[in-house]
Short mmCIF file of C-alpha atoms in Angstrom, two decimals:
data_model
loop_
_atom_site.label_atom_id
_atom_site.label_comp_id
_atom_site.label_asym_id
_atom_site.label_seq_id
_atom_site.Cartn_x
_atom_site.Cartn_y
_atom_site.Cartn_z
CA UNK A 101 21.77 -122.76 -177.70
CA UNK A 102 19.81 -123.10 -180.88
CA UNK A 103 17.32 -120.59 -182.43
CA UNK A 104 14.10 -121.26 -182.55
CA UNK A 105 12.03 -119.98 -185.31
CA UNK A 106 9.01 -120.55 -187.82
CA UNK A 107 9.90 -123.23 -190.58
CA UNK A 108 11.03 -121.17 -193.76
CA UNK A 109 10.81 -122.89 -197.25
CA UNK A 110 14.37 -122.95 -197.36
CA UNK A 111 14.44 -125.35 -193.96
CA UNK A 112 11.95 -128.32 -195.65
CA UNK A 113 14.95 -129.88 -197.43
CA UNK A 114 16.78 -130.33 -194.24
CA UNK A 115 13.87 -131.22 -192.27
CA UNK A 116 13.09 -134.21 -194.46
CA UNK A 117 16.59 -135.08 -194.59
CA UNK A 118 16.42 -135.48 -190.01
CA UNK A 119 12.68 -137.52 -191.00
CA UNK A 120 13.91 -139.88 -193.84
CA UNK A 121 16.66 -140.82 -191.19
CA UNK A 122 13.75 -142.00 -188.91
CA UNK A 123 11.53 -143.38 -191.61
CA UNK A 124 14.87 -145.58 -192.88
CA UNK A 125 16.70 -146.26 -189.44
CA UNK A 126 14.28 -146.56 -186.54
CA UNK A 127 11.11 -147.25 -185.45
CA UNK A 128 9.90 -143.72 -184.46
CA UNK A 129 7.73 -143.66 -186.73
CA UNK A 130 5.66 -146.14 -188.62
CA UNK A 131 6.15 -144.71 -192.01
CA UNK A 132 8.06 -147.32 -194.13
CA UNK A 133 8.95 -145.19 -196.95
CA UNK A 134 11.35 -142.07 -197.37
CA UNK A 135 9.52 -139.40 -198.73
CA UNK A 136 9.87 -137.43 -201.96
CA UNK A 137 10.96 -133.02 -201.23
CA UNK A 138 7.34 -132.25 -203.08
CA UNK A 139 5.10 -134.88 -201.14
CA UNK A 140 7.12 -133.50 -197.32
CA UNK A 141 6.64 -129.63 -198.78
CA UNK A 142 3.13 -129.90 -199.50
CA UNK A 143 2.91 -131.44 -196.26
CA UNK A 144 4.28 -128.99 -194.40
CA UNK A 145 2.45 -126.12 -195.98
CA UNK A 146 -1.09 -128.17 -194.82
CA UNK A 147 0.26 -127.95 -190.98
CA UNK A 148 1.15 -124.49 -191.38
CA UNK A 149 -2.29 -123.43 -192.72
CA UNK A 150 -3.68 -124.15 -188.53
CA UNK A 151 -0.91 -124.93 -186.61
CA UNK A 152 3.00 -124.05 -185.51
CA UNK A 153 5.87 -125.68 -187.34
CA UNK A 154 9.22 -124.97 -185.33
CA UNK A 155 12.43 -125.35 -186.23
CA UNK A 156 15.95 -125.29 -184.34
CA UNK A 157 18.57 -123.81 -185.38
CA UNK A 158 22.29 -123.70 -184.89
CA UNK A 159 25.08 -122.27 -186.38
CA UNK A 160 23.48 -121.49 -189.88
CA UNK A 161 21.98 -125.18 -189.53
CA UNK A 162 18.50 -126.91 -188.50
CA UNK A 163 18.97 -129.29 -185.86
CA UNK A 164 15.86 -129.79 -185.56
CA UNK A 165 12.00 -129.33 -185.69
CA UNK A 166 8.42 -129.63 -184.01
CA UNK A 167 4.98 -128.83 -184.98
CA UNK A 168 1.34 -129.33 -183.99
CA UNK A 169 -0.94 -131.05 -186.14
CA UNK A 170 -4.19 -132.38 -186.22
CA UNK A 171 -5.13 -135.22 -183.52
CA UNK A 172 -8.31 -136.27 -185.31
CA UNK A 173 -10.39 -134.47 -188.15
CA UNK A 174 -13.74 -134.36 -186.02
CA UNK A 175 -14.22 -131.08 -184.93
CA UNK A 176 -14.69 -131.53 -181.70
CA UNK A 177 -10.98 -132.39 -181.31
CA UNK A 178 -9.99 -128.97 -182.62
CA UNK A 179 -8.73 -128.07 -179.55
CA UNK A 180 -6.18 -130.84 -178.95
CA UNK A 181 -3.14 -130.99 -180.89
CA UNK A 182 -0.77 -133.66 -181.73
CA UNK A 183 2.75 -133.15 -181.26
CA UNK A 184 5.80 -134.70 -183.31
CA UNK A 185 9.82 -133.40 -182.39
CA UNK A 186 12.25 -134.34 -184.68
CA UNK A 187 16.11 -134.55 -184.06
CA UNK A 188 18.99 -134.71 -186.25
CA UNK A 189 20.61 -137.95 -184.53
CA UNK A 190 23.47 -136.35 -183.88
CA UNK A 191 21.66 -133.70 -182.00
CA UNK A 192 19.68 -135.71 -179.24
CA UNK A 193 19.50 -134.89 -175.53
CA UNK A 194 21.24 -131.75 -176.04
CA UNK A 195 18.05 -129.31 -175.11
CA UNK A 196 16.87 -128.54 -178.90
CA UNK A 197 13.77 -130.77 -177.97
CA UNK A 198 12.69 -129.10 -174.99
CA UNK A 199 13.25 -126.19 -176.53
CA UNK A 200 10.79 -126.39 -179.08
CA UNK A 201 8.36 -127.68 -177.26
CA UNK A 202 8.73 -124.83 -174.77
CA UNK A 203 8.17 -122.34 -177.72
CA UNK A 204 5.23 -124.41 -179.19
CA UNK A 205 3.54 -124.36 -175.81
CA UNK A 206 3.82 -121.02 -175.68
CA UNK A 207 2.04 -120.68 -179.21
CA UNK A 208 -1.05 -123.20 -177.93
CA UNK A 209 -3.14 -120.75 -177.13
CA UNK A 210 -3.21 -118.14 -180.25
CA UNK A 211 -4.41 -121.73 -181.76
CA UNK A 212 -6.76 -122.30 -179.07
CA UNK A 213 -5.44 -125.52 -178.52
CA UNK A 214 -5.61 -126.84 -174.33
CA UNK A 215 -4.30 -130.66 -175.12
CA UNK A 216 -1.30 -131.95 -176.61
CA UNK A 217 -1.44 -135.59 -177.20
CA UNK A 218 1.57 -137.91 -178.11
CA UNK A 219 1.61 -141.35 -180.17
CA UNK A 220 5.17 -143.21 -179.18
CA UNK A 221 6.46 -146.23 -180.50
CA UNK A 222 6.69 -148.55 -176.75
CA UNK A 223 10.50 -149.11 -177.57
CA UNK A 224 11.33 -145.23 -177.81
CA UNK A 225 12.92 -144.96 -174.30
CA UNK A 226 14.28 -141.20 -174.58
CA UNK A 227 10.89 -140.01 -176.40
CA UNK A 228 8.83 -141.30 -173.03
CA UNK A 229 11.69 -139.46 -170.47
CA UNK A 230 11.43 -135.94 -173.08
CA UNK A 231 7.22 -136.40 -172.53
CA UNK A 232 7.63 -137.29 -168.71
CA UNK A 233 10.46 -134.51 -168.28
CA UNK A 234 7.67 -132.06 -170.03
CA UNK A 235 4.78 -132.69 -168.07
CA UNK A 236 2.56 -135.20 -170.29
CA UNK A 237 1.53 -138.63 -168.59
CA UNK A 238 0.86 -141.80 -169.88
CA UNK A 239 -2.66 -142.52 -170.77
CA UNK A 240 -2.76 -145.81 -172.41
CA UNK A 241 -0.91 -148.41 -174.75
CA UNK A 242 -1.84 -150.06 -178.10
CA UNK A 243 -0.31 -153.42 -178.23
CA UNK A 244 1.12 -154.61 -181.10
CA UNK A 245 -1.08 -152.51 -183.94
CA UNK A 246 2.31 -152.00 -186.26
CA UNK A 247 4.96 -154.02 -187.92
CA UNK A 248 8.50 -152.97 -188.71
CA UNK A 249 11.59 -154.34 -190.04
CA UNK A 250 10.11 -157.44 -189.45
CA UNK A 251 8.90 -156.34 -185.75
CA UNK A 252 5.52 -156.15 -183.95
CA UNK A 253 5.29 -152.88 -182.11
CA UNK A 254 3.07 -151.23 -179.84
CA UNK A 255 2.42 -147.78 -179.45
CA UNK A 256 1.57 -145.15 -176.71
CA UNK A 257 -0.47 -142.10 -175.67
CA UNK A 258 0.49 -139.50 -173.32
CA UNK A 259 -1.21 -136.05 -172.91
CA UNK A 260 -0.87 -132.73 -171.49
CA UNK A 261 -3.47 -130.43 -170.46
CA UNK A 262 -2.31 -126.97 -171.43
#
């Protein structure tokens, strides 16, 4: 089973290593372009200024992360959260996701956050069973509002009421 701790500055490098796979390789997320060590560092250290950043661990390695961010900037969202879990590929459907979720669940309240909401690409079958399997439900789709590799996607929201 994997440790799961706070993300350490010595974790970001391998962290963007698991997201520049999904930036380059999938459409998990609609960013088109890997990003640079500073650019994902300085990104990091915004979420960590109000939120928990996660990351699993396993045998010396990161297999994986999580973190609450920001849902929208409007303050009278600062109680709902959105959530992002990131895999190493070769690490999927083993627990690590589940796990720190679990653990950033736990954390929700000492951020006074009560919602968790979820943005998935439509086509990201095992990201819909890990929400499902975790208690969030489906609340709505957005059809095609992204393109790519050459593809029209949609996207959709679940959310769970902490």
């Amino acid at each position: 089973m994997p440790n799961i701790r706070p993300v350490e500055e010595k974790d970001i490098e391998r962290c963007l290593e698991i997201y520049n796979y999904y930036i380059e390789n999938t459409t998990i997320t609609f960013e088109e372009t890997p990003l640079k060590l500073s650019g994902f560092s300085d990104r990091i250290k915004g979420i960590t200024k109000n939120y928990p950043f996660l990351v699993a661990e396993e045998d010396g390695t990161v297999v994986g992360y999580a973190y609450f961010d920001v849902f929208n900037a409007r303050s009278a969202y600062r109680h709902t959260a959105d959530l992002s879990v990131y895999l190493d590929k070769n690490c999927l459907s083993k627990g690590a996701g589940s796990l720190l979720y679990k653990e950033l669940e736990k954390q929700a309240p000492k951020y006074e956050i009560n919602n968790v909401v979820s943005l998935i690409t439509s086509e990201n079958e095992r990201s819909v069973a890990f929400h499902k399997k975790n208690g969030f439900s489906f609340k709505g789709e957005l059809s095609d509002v992204g393109i790519k590799f050459g593809r029209i996607l949609s996207v959709m929201f679940y959310q769970k009421k902490l």
